[in-house]
Amino acid sequence: MQIFETLAKYDYEQVVLCQDHTSGLKAIIAIHDTTLGPALGGCRMWTYVSEEAAITDALRLSRGMTYKAAAAGLNLGGGKTVVIGNPKTDKSEALFRALGRYIEGLHGRYITAEDVGTTVSDMDLIHQETRYVTGVSQAYGSSGDPSPVTALGVFRGLQASVREVYGTDDLAGKTVAVQGLGHVGYDLCRQLHEVGAKLIVTDISEAVVKRAVEEFGAAAVAPQDIVAAECDVFAPCALGAVISDDTIPLLRCRIVAGSANNQLAEERHGDTLHEMGILYAPDYVINAGGLINVADELEGYNADRAQKKVEGIYDIMRKIFAMSREFRIPTYQAADRMAEARIAAIKQVRSTFLPVSRSLLHRQ
Ligand code: NAD
């Protein structure tokens, strides 16, 4: 890997390699962009096949966080930590505290959080060494499980999508096919049921499907059949790469809007949806509720304030759809453009309006 060439390609600011022999810590902290504020992004622990794969993942994920925070209107930049190791066997107090020391050493340029392979207790260990950590346990001022808040954001994004296509955000009588009834998907179903939407559901767990059928009067289909279900909205809430060459020809919906990360197998699949007249709610915008919620911890968590901000996903989504219409571009591109424009505008403000004390210093 040509590291500086790689960093220059998407203008990454910093990569920190963290090594602690005693605890076995091998981690990468990638900071993509701090124009809007400190880089916030989760700490992933995974058994990577190579160090290069770990660095690549940290870089890719940190850049994604820059866009997610910018589009959500947060004053945060994008960062991510990747710990190389098996989350089942390689965790220890010393390892997370060593990582905490590294994060503390960045003096707030990077703030960490839970991610795949890490838990609230791991965040509590990091918290022993630094305050630049969110997603800690309730005793330290946590915002709690982000999933219901994520589900609320998805619900609001779904309303905005329905309004774009049908001219009203009333979901009563609309059919929504939900793939995955986990923490987010199940709560989304509850909210949709409450406003009178019809549900088609699936999950690989039969028990949870049975529950949704009984509680929400949902129609159940086999996991392999959900993509082809005839519906108004297809809501992927399980896996990534659900929109691909294989699935696009099967779709019988007007809208794709769900919580799953990385729904488009490749960006070009977003172009295809656009050409087919299927409205796509960009995943990193519609599922930003969890991030907005956790970011609120930085100001002393207030559930009402966080919820209001999450409700704002409705307006953000409307703006993206309007841009997509105006510039005749796919919605995923409109979302990226909106995020980039916000970063560029704030960069400009910061370079123009230099505080007096600093400008005096520069003259000396
Ligand atoms: P989860 O693990 O609680 O739920 C996922 C569900 O999908 C499980 O019930 C699982 O059985 C089911 N599933 C797995 N494979 C399936 C398949 N092939 N067909 C049908 N169902 C299948 O996860 P979650 O927290 O609900 O998150 C769902 C998605 O949303 C993930 O992609 C996640 O990355 C994304 N997301 C979640 C949050 C959050 O706050 N939890 C925030 C942003 C994004």
mmCIF file of C-alpha atoms and ligand atoms in Angstrom:
data_model
loop_
_atom_site.group_PDB
_atom_site.id
_atom_site.type_symbol
_atom_site.label_atom_id
_atom_site.label_comp_id
_atom_site.label_asym_id
_atom_site.label_seq_id
_atom_site.Cartn_x
_atom_site.Cartn_y
_atom_site.Cartn_z
ATOM 1 C CA MET A 1 0.000 0.000 0.000
ATOM 2 C CA GLN A 2 1.299 3.457 -0.958
ATOM 3 C CA ILE A 3 0.054 5.010 2.267
ATOM 4 C CA PHE A 4 0.439 8.713 1.456
ATOM 5 C CA GLU A 5 -0.979 8.221 -2.018
ATOM 6 C CA THR A 6 -3.967 6.449 -0.441
ATOM 7 C CA LEU A 7 -4.432 9.227 2.126
ATOM 8 C CA ALA A 8 -4.169 11.934 -0.521
ATOM 9 C CA LYS A 9 -6.836 10.322 -2.693
ATOM 10 C CA TYR A 10 -9.640 11.278 -0.291
ATOM 11 C CA ASP A 11 -7.659 13.832 1.712
ATOM 12 C CA TYR A 12 -7.391 11.923 4.992
ATOM 13 C CA GLU A 13 -5.933 14.013 7.800
ATOM 14 C CA GLN A 14 -4.273 11.466 10.040
ATOM 15 C CA VAL A 15 -3.725 7.801 10.723
ATOM 16 C CA VAL A 16 -2.461 6.632 14.095
ATOM 17 C CA LEU A 17 -0.978 3.173 14.526
ATOM 18 C CA CYS A 18 -1.363 2.061 18.137
ATOM 19 C CA GLN A 19 0.861 -0.729 19.453
ATOM 20 C CA ASP A 20 1.159 -1.984 23.020
ATOM 21 C CA HIS A 21 3.165 -5.165 23.458
ATOM 22 C CA THR A 22 2.014 -5.966 27.012
ATOM 23 C CA SER A 23 -1.701 -5.875 26.291
ATOM 24 C CA GLY A 24 -1.371 -7.061 22.689
ATOM 25 C CA LEU A 25 -3.044 -3.926 21.352
ATOM 26 C CA LYS A 26 -2.761 -3.426 17.624
ATOM 27 C CA ALA A 27 -5.111 -0.714 16.468
ATOM 28 C CA ILE A 28 -5.529 1.890 13.778
ATOM 29 C CA ILE A 29 -7.246 5.208 14.401
ATOM 30 C CA ALA A 30 -8.165 6.886 11.116
ATOM 31 C CA ILE A 31 -9.210 10.533 11.117
ATOM 32 C CA HIS A 32 -10.640 11.564 7.799
ATOM 33 C CA ASP A 33 -11.809 15.152 8.227
ATOM 34 C CA THR A 34 -12.252 17.454 11.222
ATOM 35 C CA THR A 35 -13.524 20.558 9.420
ATOM 36 C CA LEU A 36 -16.892 20.423 11.169
ATOM 37 C CA GLY A 37 -15.613 19.238 14.536
ATOM 38 C CA PRO A 38 -13.894 16.336 16.288
ATOM 39 C CA ALA A 39 -13.907 13.082 14.363
ATOM 40 C CA LEU A 40 -16.474 10.730 15.885
ATOM 41 C CA GLY A 41 -16.682 7.107 14.903
ATOM 42 C CA GLY A 42 -16.966 3.683 16.440
ATOM 43 C CA CYS A 43 -14.276 1.228 17.489
ATOM 44 C CA ARG A 44 -14.480 -2.007 15.530
ATOM 45 C CA MET A 45 -12.704 -5.194 16.689
ATOM 46 C CA TRP A 46 -12.176 -7.832 14.048
ATOM 47 C CA THR A 47 -9.816 -10.590 12.951
ATOM 48 C CA TYR A 48 -8.554 -9.002 9.768
ATOM 49 C CA VAL A 49 -6.803 -11.206 7.214
ATOM 50 C CA SER A 50 -3.963 -8.678 6.965
ATOM 51 C CA GLU A 51 -2.787 -5.382 8.435
ATOM 52 C CA GLU A 52 -3.466 -3.770 5.074
ATOM 53 C CA ALA A 53 -7.083 -4.967 5.191
ATOM 54 C CA ALA A 54 -7.446 -3.415 8.658
ATOM 55 C CA ILE A 55 -6.021 -0.068 7.526
ATOM 56 C CA THR A 56 -8.218 -0.085 4.428
ATOM 57 C CA ASP A 57 -11.304 -0.750 6.562
ATOM 58 C CA ALA A 58 -10.423 2.024 9.039
ATOM 59 C CA LEU A 59 -9.917 4.498 6.191
ATOM 60 C CA ARG A 60 -13.120 3.534 4.368
ATOM 61 C CA LEU A 61 -15.232 3.657 7.522
ATOM 62 C CA SER A 62 -13.792 6.961 8.765
ATOM 63 C CA ARG A 63 -14.585 8.669 5.461
ATOM 64 C CA GLY A 64 -18.123 7.302 5.632
ATOM 65 C CA MET A 65 -18.468 8.919 9.064
ATOM 66 C CA THR A 66 -17.442 12.318 7.675
ATOM 67 C CA TYR A 67 -20.340 12.192 5.218
ATOM 68 C CA LYS A 68 -22.788 10.798 7.747
ATOM 69 C CA ALA A 69 -22.086 13.494 10.354
ATOM 70 C CA ALA A 70 -22.051 16.282 7.772
ATOM 71 C CA ALA A 71 -25.354 15.216 6.206
ATOM 72 C CA ALA A 72 -26.952 14.837 9.641
ATOM 73 C CA GLY A 73 -26.073 18.470 10.378
ATOM 74 C CA LEU A 74 -23.751 17.528 13.247
ATOM 75 C CA ASN A 75 -20.675 19.539 14.164
ATOM 76 C CA LEU A 76 -18.533 16.465 13.937
ATOM 77 C CA GLY A 77 -15.977 15.044 11.584
ATOM 78 C CA GLY A 78 -15.322 11.473 10.537
ATOM 79 C CA GLY A 79 -13.074 8.945 12.244
ATOM 80 C CA LYS A 80 -12.934 5.270 13.068
ATOM 81 C CA THR A 81 -10.846 2.856 15.112
ATOM 82 C CA VAL A 82 -10.099 -0.666 14.086
ATOM 83 C CA VAL A 83 -8.640 -3.068 16.658
ATOM 84 C CA ILE A 84 -7.005 -6.122 15.146
ATOM 85 C CA GLY A 85 -8.042 -9.150 17.192
ATOM 86 C CA ASN A 86 -10.731 -11.654 17.995
ATOM 87 C CA PRO A 87 -13.482 -9.966 20.026
ATOM 88 C CA LYS A 88 -14.309 -13.325 21.667
ATOM 89 C CA THR A 89 -10.806 -14.180 22.892
ATOM 90 C CA ASP A 90 -8.462 -11.186 22.692
ATOM 91 C CA LYS A 91 -10.169 -8.577 24.869
ATOM 92 C CA SER A 92 -8.715 -7.420 28.167
ATOM 93 C CA GLU A 93 -8.923 -4.455 30.500
ATOM 94 C CA ALA A 94 -5.331 -3.542 29.639
ATOM 95 C CA LEU A 95 -6.006 -3.599 25.900
ATOM 96 C CA PHE A 96 -8.908 -1.142 26.038
ATOM 97 C CA ARG A 97 -7.186 1.077 28.578
ATOM 98 C CA ALA A 98 -4.102 1.186 26.352
ATOM 99 C CA LEU A 99 -6.361 2.237 23.474
ATOM 100 C CA GLY A 100 -7.927 4.821 25.784
ATOM 101 C CA ARG A 101 -4.448 6.298 26.384
ATOM 102 C CA TYR A 102 -3.916 6.657 22.646
ATOM 103 C CA ILE A 103 -7.295 8.350 22.227
ATOM 104 C CA GLU A 104 -6.527 10.673 25.144
ATOM 105 C CA GLY A 105 -3.259 11.539 23.397
ATOM 106 C CA LEU A 106 -5.248 12.936 20.493
ATOM 107 C CA HIS A 107 -6.728 15.562 22.848
ATOM 108 C CA GLY A 108 -10.263 15.370 21.460
ATOM 109 C CA ARG A 109 -9.451 15.270 17.753
ATOM 110 C CA TYR A 110 -11.093 11.821 17.796
ATOM 111 C CA ILE A 111 -13.995 10.512 19.890
ATOM 112 C CA THR A 112 -14.752 6.813 19.935
ATOM 113 C CA ALA A 113 -17.934 4.747 20.342
ATOM 114 C CA GLU A 114 -19.208 1.170 20.202
ATOM 115 C CA ASP A 115 -19.149 -0.716 16.903
ATOM 116 C CA VAL A 116 -19.057 -4.273 15.570
ATOM 117 C CA GLY A 117 -17.096 -6.415 18.055
ATOM 118 C CA THR A 118 -17.103 -3.927 20.942
ATOM 119 C CA THR A 119 -19.562 -3.362 23.780
ATOM 120 C CA VAL A 120 -20.607 -0.841 26.382
ATOM 121 C CA SER A 121 -18.216 -2.445 28.917
ATOM 122 C CA ASP A 122 -15.321 -1.968 26.493
ATOM 123 C CA MET A 123 -16.271 1.711 26.201
ATOM 124 C CA ASP A 124 -16.331 1.934 30.008
ATOM 125 C CA LEU A 125 -12.742 0.648 30.086
ATOM 126 C CA ILE A 126 -11.677 3.241 27.524
ATOM 127 C CA HIS A 127 -13.474 5.814 29.690
ATOM 128 C CA GLN A 128 -11.061 5.028 32.537
ATOM 129 C CA GLU A 129 -8.341 6.712 30.472
ATOM 130 C CA THR A 130 -10.160 9.346 28.442
ATOM 131 C CA ARG A 131 -13.381 11.322 28.302
ATOM 132 C CA TYR A 132 -13.316 11.211 24.507
ATOM 133 C CA VAL A 133 -15.642 8.224 24.355
ATOM 134 C CA THR A 134 -19.410 7.875 23.897
ATOM 135 C CA GLY A 135 -21.718 4.883 24.259
ATOM 136 C CA VAL A 136 -20.522 4.296 27.829
ATOM 137 C CA SER A 137 -22.832 2.773 30.430
ATOM 138 C CA GLN A 138 -25.692 4.700 31.999
ATOM 139 C CA ALA A 139 -23.638 5.445 35.120
ATOM 140 C CA TYR A 140 -21.320 7.618 32.990
ATOM 141 C CA GLY A 141 -24.147 9.469 31.218
ATOM 142 C CA SER A 142 -24.908 7.130 28.356
ATOM 143 C CA SER A 143 -27.673 7.702 25.826
ATOM 144 C CA GLY A 144 -28.568 3.998 26.038
ATOM 145 C CA ASP A 145 -29.500 1.641 23.204
ATOM 146 C CA PRO A 146 -29.427 3.659 19.952
ATOM 147 C CA SER A 147 -31.727 1.279 18.044
ATOM 148 C CA PRO A 148 -35.143 2.795 18.923
ATOM 149 C CA VAL A 149 -33.807 6.230 17.992
ATOM 150 C CA THR A 150 -32.388 4.866 14.749
ATOM 151 C CA ALA A 151 -35.810 3.326 14.053
ATOM 152 C CA LEU A 152 -37.461 6.701 14.640
ATOM 153 C CA GLY A 153 -35.126 8.335 12.118
ATOM 154 C CA VAL A 154 -35.849 5.597 9.580
ATOM 155 C CA PHE A 155 -39.584 6.050 10.134
ATOM 156 C CA ARG A 156 -39.308 9.817 9.519
ATOM 157 C CA GLY A 157 -37.115 9.227 6.453
ATOM 158 C CA LEU A 158 -39.668 6.760 5.186
ATOM 159 C CA GLN A 159 -42.430 9.334 5.585
ATOM 160 C CA ALA A 160 -40.382 11.856 3.595
ATOM 161 C CA SER A 161 -39.831 9.241 0.880
ATOM 162 C CA VAL A 162 -43.518 8.394 0.659
ATOM 163 C CA ARG A 163 -44.315 12.096 0.398
ATOM 164 C CA GLU A 164 -41.860 12.456 -2.464
ATOM 165 C CA VAL A 165 -43.481 9.630 -4.415
ATOM 166 C CA TYR A 166 -47.153 9.848 -3.427
ATOM 167 C CA GLY A 167 -47.477 13.520 -2.449
ATOM 168 C CA THR A 168 -48.503 12.740 1.133
ATOM 169 C CA ASP A 169 -46.563 11.345 4.043
ATOM 170 C CA ASP A 170 -49.548 9.410 5.321
ATOM 171 C CA LEU A 171 -48.457 5.800 5.594
ATOM 172 C CA ALA A 172 -51.909 4.423 6.321
ATOM 173 C CA GLY A 173 -52.668 1.678 3.823
ATOM 174 C CA LYS A 174 -49.164 1.748 2.349
ATOM 175 C CA THR A 175 -47.406 -1.615 2.187
ATOM 176 C CA VAL A 176 -43.898 -1.817 3.623
ATOM 177 C CA ALA A 177 -41.743 -4.934 3.220
ATOM 178 C CA VAL A 178 -39.275 -5.106 6.102
ATOM 179 C CA GLN A 179 -36.198 -7.311 5.764
ATOM 180 C CA GLY A 180 -34.790 -8.103 9.217
ATOM 181 C CA LEU A 181 -36.693 -7.770 12.480
ATOM 182 C CA GLY A 182 -33.772 -7.021 14.764
ATOM 183 C CA HIS A 183 -33.301 -4.067 17.086
ATOM 184 C CA VAL A 184 -34.170 -1.496 14.421
ATOM 185 C CA GLY A 185 -36.465 -3.466 12.089
ATOM 186 C CA TYR A 186 -38.854 -4.610 14.800
ATOM 187 C CA ASP A 187 -39.258 -1.151 16.281
ATOM 188 C CA LEU A 188 -39.781 0.289 12.803
ATOM 189 C CA CYS A 189 -42.581 -2.254 12.265
ATOM 190 C CA ARG A 190 -44.217 -1.133 15.510
ATOM 191 C CA GLN A 191 -44.204 2.512 14.404
ATOM 192 C CA LEU A 192 -45.497 1.632 10.935
ATOM 193 C CA HIS A 193 -48.255 -0.523 12.408
ATOM 194 C CA GLU A 194 -49.302 2.327 14.700
ATOM 195 C CA VAL A 195 -49.968 4.600 11.719
ATOM 196 C CA GLY A 196 -51.878 1.942 9.788
ATOM 197 C CA ALA A 197 -49.262 0.679 7.335
ATOM 198 C CA LYS A 198 -49.536 -2.885 6.032
ATOM 199 C CA LEU A 199 -46.486 -4.998 6.745
ATOM 200 C CA ILE A 200 -44.727 -7.814 4.924
ATOM 201 C CA VAL A 201 -41.877 -9.154 7.042
ATOM 202 C CA THR A 202 -39.066 -11.637 7.072
ATOM 203 C CA ASP A 203 -36.159 -12.711 9.261
ATOM 204 C CA ILE A 204 -33.952 -15.758 9.543
ATOM 205 C CA SER A 205 -35.304 -16.144 13.072
ATOM 206 C CA GLU A 206 -38.762 -17.737 12.887
ATOM 207 C CA ALA A 207 -39.627 -16.706 16.440
ATOM 208 C CA VAL A 208 -39.352 -13.002 15.753
ATOM 209 C CA VAL A 209 -41.364 -13.327 12.531
ATOM 210 C CA LYS A 210 -44.122 -15.128 14.466
ATOM 211 C CA ARG A 211 -44.127 -12.275 16.992
ATOM 212 C CA ALA A 212 -44.500 -9.647 14.268
ATOM 213 C CA VAL A 213 -47.341 -11.594 12.652
ATOM 214 C CA GLU A 214 -49.183 -11.810 15.966
ATOM 215 C CA GLU A 215 -48.448 -8.273 17.195
ATOM 216 C CA PHE A 216 -48.762 -6.295 13.962
ATOM 217 C CA GLY A 217 -50.879 -8.550 11.733
ATOM 218 C CA ALA A 218 -47.888 -8.683 9.363
ATOM 219 C CA ALA A 219 -47.748 -11.077 6.420
ATOM 220 C CA ALA A 220 -44.663 -13.289 6.612
ATOM 221 C CA VAL A 221 -42.539 -14.374 3.655
ATOM 222 C CA ALA A 222 -39.386 -16.488 3.398
ATOM 223 C CA PRO A 223 -36.099 -14.535 3.581
ATOM 224 C CA GLN A 224 -35.339 -15.187 -0.097
ATOM 225 C CA ASP A 225 -38.743 -13.795 -1.158
ATOM 226 C CA ILE A 226 -38.753 -10.381 0.538
ATOM 227 C CA VAL A 227 -36.924 -8.514 -2.245
ATOM 228 C CA ALA A 228 -39.606 -9.539 -4.753
ATOM 229 C CA ALA A 229 -42.543 -8.699 -2.477
ATOM 230 C CA GLU A 230 -45.051 -6.353 -4.082
ATOM 231 C CA CYS A 231 -45.049 -3.246 -1.897
ATOM 232 C CA ASP A 232 -44.775 0.526 -1.789
ATOM 233 C CA VAL A 233 -41.581 0.530 0.269
ATOM 234 C CA PHE A 234 -38.863 -2.067 0.568
ATOM 235 C CA ALA A 235 -37.062 -1.505 3.894
ATOM 236 C CA PRO A 236 -33.733 -3.343 4.185
ATOM 237 C CA CYS A 237 -32.985 -3.602 7.917
ATOM 238 C CA ALA A 238 -30.620 -6.569 8.005
ATOM 239 C CA LEU A 239 -27.721 -6.836 5.625
ATOM 240 C CA GLY A 240 -25.577 -4.667 3.407
ATOM 241 C CA ALA A 241 -25.305 -4.988 -0.403
ATOM 242 C CA VAL A 242 -28.988 -5.860 -0.731
ATOM 243 C CA ILE A 243 -29.375 -3.766 -3.887
ATOM 244 C CA SER A 244 -27.325 -5.565 -6.510
ATOM 245 C CA ASP A 245 -27.382 -6.878 -10.070
ATOM 246 C CA ASP A 246 -29.145 -9.987 -8.760
ATOM 247 C CA THR A 247 -31.883 -8.265 -6.757
ATOM 248 C CA ILE A 248 -32.709 -5.149 -8.804
ATOM 249 C CA PRO A 249 -34.659 -7.046 -11.500
ATOM 250 C CA LEU A 250 -36.788 -8.614 -8.737
ATOM 251 C CA LEU A 251 -37.838 -5.379 -7.021
ATOM 252 C CA ARG A 252 -41.560 -4.548 -7.099
ATOM 253 C CA CYS A 253 -41.526 -1.392 -4.994
ATOM 254 C CA ARG A 254 -41.544 2.372 -5.579
ATOM 255 C CA ILE A 255 -39.150 3.170 -2.718
ATOM 256 C CA VAL A 256 -36.118 1.606 -1.031
ATOM 257 C CA ALA A 257 -35.750 3.006 2.490
ATOM 258 C CA GLY A 258 -34.340 1.101 5.449
ATOM 259 C CA SER A 259 -31.724 1.107 8.192
ATOM 260 C CA ALA A 260 -29.110 -1.285 6.802
ATOM 261 C CA ASN A 261 -25.642 0.109 6.155
ATOM 262 C CA ASN A 262 -24.157 0.009 2.654
ATOM 263 C CA GLN A 263 -27.367 -1.085 0.915
ATOM 264 C CA LEU A 264 -25.996 -0.484 -2.581
ATOM 265 C CA ALA A 265 -23.613 -3.277 -3.557
ATOM 266 C CA GLU A 266 -21.915 -0.667 -5.746
ATOM 267 C CA GLU A 267 -22.675 3.001 -6.343
ATOM 268 C CA ARG A 268 -23.807 2.244 -9.886
ATOM 269 C CA HIS A 269 -26.781 0.372 -8.409
ATOM 270 C CA GLY A 270 -27.976 3.725 -7.103
ATOM 271 C CA ASP A 271 -27.858 4.984 -10.698
ATOM 272 C CA THR A 272 -29.922 2.005 -11.835
ATOM 273 C CA LEU A 273 -32.600 2.619 -9.193
ATOM 274 C CA HIS A 274 -32.739 6.259 -10.308
ATOM 275 C CA GLU A 275 -33.157 5.255 -13.952
ATOM 276 C CA MET A 276 -35.915 2.810 -12.988
ATOM 277 C CA GLY A 277 -37.792 5.529 -11.087
ATOM 278 C CA ILE A 278 -37.353 3.779 -7.729
ATOM 279 C CA LEU A 279 -36.674 6.327 -5.014
ATOM 280 C CA TYR A 280 -33.680 5.411 -2.849
ATOM 281 C CA ALA A 281 -33.345 6.946 0.631
ATOM 282 C CA PRO A 282 -29.544 7.174 1.085
ATOM 283 C CA ASP A 283 -28.685 4.721 3.855
ATOM 284 C CA TYR A 284 -26.210 6.822 5.785
ATOM 285 C CA VAL A 285 -28.721 9.664 6.051
ATOM 286 C CA ILE A 286 -31.840 7.710 6.954
ATOM 287 C CA ASN A 287 -30.002 5.598 9.550
ATOM 288 C CA ALA A 288 -28.162 8.507 11.241
ATOM 289 C CA GLY A 289 -30.497 8.517 14.284
ATOM 290 C CA GLY A 290 -28.095 6.415 16.347
ATOM 291 C CA LEU A 291 -25.194 8.724 15.588
ATOM 292 C CA ILE A 292 -27.238 11.853 16.324
ATOM 293 C CA ASN A 293 -28.308 10.293 19.618
ATOM 294 C CA VAL A 294 -24.817 9.297 20.721
ATOM 295 C CA ALA A 295 -23.394 12.667 19.638
ATOM 296 C CA ASP A 296 -25.812 14.334 22.030
ATOM 297 C CA GLU A 297 -23.842 12.748 24.904
ATOM 298 C CA LEU A 298 -21.105 15.249 24.158
ATOM 299 C CA GLU A 299 -23.376 18.059 25.351
ATOM 300 C CA GLY A 300 -24.701 16.133 28.384
ATOM 301 C CA TYR A 301 -27.339 13.749 27.084
ATOM 302 C CA ASN A 302 -30.876 15.093 26.746
ATOM 303 C CA ALA A 303 -33.326 12.579 25.270
ATOM 304 C CA ASP A 304 -35.871 15.195 24.108
ATOM 305 C CA ARG A 305 -33.261 17.291 22.338
ATOM 306 C CA ALA A 306 -31.771 14.199 20.690
ATOM 307 C CA GLN A 307 -35.202 13.045 19.536
ATOM 308 C CA LYS A 308 -35.963 16.435 17.993
ATOM 309 C CA LYS A 309 -32.703 16.338 16.058
ATOM 310 C CA VAL A 310 -33.475 12.820 14.846
ATOM 311 C CA GLU A 311 -36.912 13.958 13.673
ATOM 312 C CA GLY A 312 -35.002 16.405 11.475
ATOM 313 C CA ILE A 313 -34.029 13.477 9.226
ATOM 314 C CA TYR A 314 -37.401 14.123 7.562
ATOM 315 C CA ASP A 315 -36.332 17.605 6.378
ATOM 316 C CA ILE A 316 -32.832 16.489 5.447
ATOM 317 C CA MET A 317 -34.298 13.765 3.289
ATOM 318 C CA ARG A 318 -36.668 16.266 1.628
ATOM 319 C CA LYS A 319 -33.695 18.469 0.799
ATOM 320 C CA ILE A 320 -31.829 15.545 -0.769
ATOM 321 C CA PHE A 321 -34.827 14.581 -2.886
ATOM 322 C CA ALA A 322 -35.202 18.192 -4.032
ATOM 323 C CA MET A 323 -31.523 18.294 -5.052
ATOM 324 C CA SER A 324 -31.908 15.019 -6.885
ATOM 325 C CA ARG A 325 -34.853 16.463 -8.829
ATOM 326 C CA GLU A 326 -33.195 19.811 -9.514
ATOM 327 C CA PHE A 327 -29.863 18.450 -10.734
ATOM 328 C CA ARG A 328 -31.278 15.222 -12.168
ATOM 329 C CA ILE A 329 -28.882 13.105 -10.165
ATOM 330 C CA PRO A 330 -29.435 9.916 -8.149
ATOM 331 C CA THR A 331 -30.273 10.516 -4.496
ATOM 332 C CA TYR A 332 -27.053 8.928 -3.212
ATOM 333 C CA GLN A 333 -25.106 11.515 -5.206
ATOM 334 C CA ALA A 334 -27.333 14.318 -3.926
ATOM 335 C CA ALA A 335 -26.607 13.215 -0.336
ATOM 336 C CA ASP A 336 -22.850 13.210 -0.972
ATOM 337 C CA ARG A 337 -23.060 16.623 -2.608
ATOM 338 C CA MET A 338 -25.012 18.048 0.292
ATOM 339 C CA ALA A 339 -22.448 16.745 2.797
ATOM 340 C CA GLU A 340 -19.516 18.014 0.719
ATOM 341 C CA ALA A 341 -21.125 21.429 0.267
ATOM 342 C CA ARG A 342 -21.609 21.824 4.012
ATOM 343 C CA ILE A 343 -17.987 20.904 4.740
ATOM 344 C CA ALA A 344 -16.725 23.274 2.025
ATOM 345 C CA ALA A 345 -18.885 26.140 3.328
ATOM 346 C CA ILE A 346 -17.684 25.751 6.910
ATOM 347 C CA LYS A 347 -14.064 25.428 5.748
ATOM 348 C CA GLN A 348 -14.522 28.761 3.964
ATOM 349 C CA VAL A 349 -16.070 30.402 7.051
ATOM 350 C CA ARG A 350 -13.228 29.173 9.232
ATOM 351 C CA SER A 351 -10.535 30.457 6.885
ATOM 352 C CA THR A 352 -12.233 33.830 6.347
ATOM 353 C CA PHE A 353 -13.239 34.725 9.877
ATOM 354 C CA LEU A 354 -9.986 34.252 11.751
ATOM 355 C CA PRO A 355 -10.289 35.175 15.435
ATOM 356 C CA VAL A 356 -8.544 38.528 16.102
ATOM 357 C CA SER A 357 -6.076 37.052 18.580
ATOM 358 C CA ARG A 358 -4.939 34.456 16.068
ATOM 359 C CA SER A 359 -4.645 36.897 13.196
ATOM 360 C CA LEU A 360 -2.473 39.137 15.394
ATOM 361 C CA LEU A 361 -0.280 36.202 16.271
ATOM 362 C CA HIS A 362 0.216 35.404 12.606
ATOM 363 C CA ARG A 363 1.498 38.927 11.932
ATOM 364 C CA GLN A 364 4.246 38.668 14.516
HETATM 365 P P1 NAD B 1 -29.757 -6.696 14.498
HETATM 366 O O1 NAD B 1 -28.611 -7.635 14.433
HETATM 367 O O2 NAD B 1 -30.440 -6.462 15.803
HETATM 368 O O3 NAD B 1 -30.896 -7.149 13.458
HETATM 369 C C1 NAD B 1 -30.643 -7.701 12.219
HETATM 370 C C2 NAD B 1 -31.760 -8.716 11.954
HETATM 371 O O4 NAD B 1 -31.647 -9.175 10.615
HETATM 372 C C3 NAD B 1 -31.688 -9.945 12.861
HETATM 373 O O5 NAD B 1 -32.958 -10.195 13.451
HETATM 374 C C4 NAD B 1 -31.282 -11.073 11.908
HETATM 375 O O6 NAD B 1 -31.813 -12.324 12.277
HETATM 376 C C5 NAD B 1 -31.859 -10.574 10.608
HETATM 377 N N1 NAD B 1 -31.246 -11.141 9.418
HETATM 378 C C6 NAD B 1 -29.955 -11.476 9.202
HETATM 379 N N2 NAD B 1 -29.798 -11.986 7.973
HETATM 380 C C7 NAD B 1 -31.011 -11.952 7.386
HETATM 381 C C8 NAD B 1 -31.499 -12.344 6.112
HETATM 382 N N3 NAD B 1 -30.705 -12.879 5.193
HETATM 383 N N4 NAD B 1 -32.807 -12.157 5.850
HETATM 384 C C9 NAD B 1 -33.638 -11.627 6.764
HETATM 385 N N5 NAD B 1 -33.232 -11.257 8.004
HETATM 386 C C10 NAD B 1 -31.936 -11.422 8.302
HETATM 387 O O7 NAD B 1 -29.236 -5.333 13.876
HETATM 388 P P2 NAD B 1 -29.893 -3.889 14.034
HETATM 389 O O8 NAD B 1 -29.220 -3.168 15.127
HETATM 390 O O9 NAD B 1 -31.361 -4.010 14.006
HETATM 391 O O10 NAD B 1 -29.405 -3.209 12.671
HETATM 392 C C11 NAD B 1 -29.987 -3.540 11.424
HETATM 393 C C12 NAD B 1 -29.221 -2.870 10.304
HETATM 394 O O11 NAD B 1 -29.227 -1.448 10.515
HETATM 395 C C13 NAD B 1 -27.744 -3.259 10.225
HETATM 396 O O12 NAD B 1 -27.351 -3.230 8.882
HETATM 397 C C14 NAD B 1 -27.050 -2.140 10.991
HETATM 398 O O13 NAD B 1 -25.712 -1.973 10.551
HETATM 399 C C15 NAD B 1 -27.892 -0.953 10.598
HETATM 400 N N6 NAD B 1 -27.837 0.147 11.570
HETATM 401 C C16 NAD B 1 -28.232 -0.043 12.852
HETATM 402 C C17 NAD B 1 -28.195 1.004 13.757
HETATM 403 C C18 NAD B 1 -28.631 0.825 15.189
HETATM 404 O O14 NAD B 1 -28.804 1.837 15.894
HETATM 405 N N7 NAD B 1 -28.847 -0.385 15.662
HETATM 406 C C19 NAD B 1 -27.743 2.268 13.347
HETATM 407 C C20 NAD B 1 -27.361 2.452 12.006
HETATM 408 C C21 NAD B 1 -27.415 1.374 11.132
#
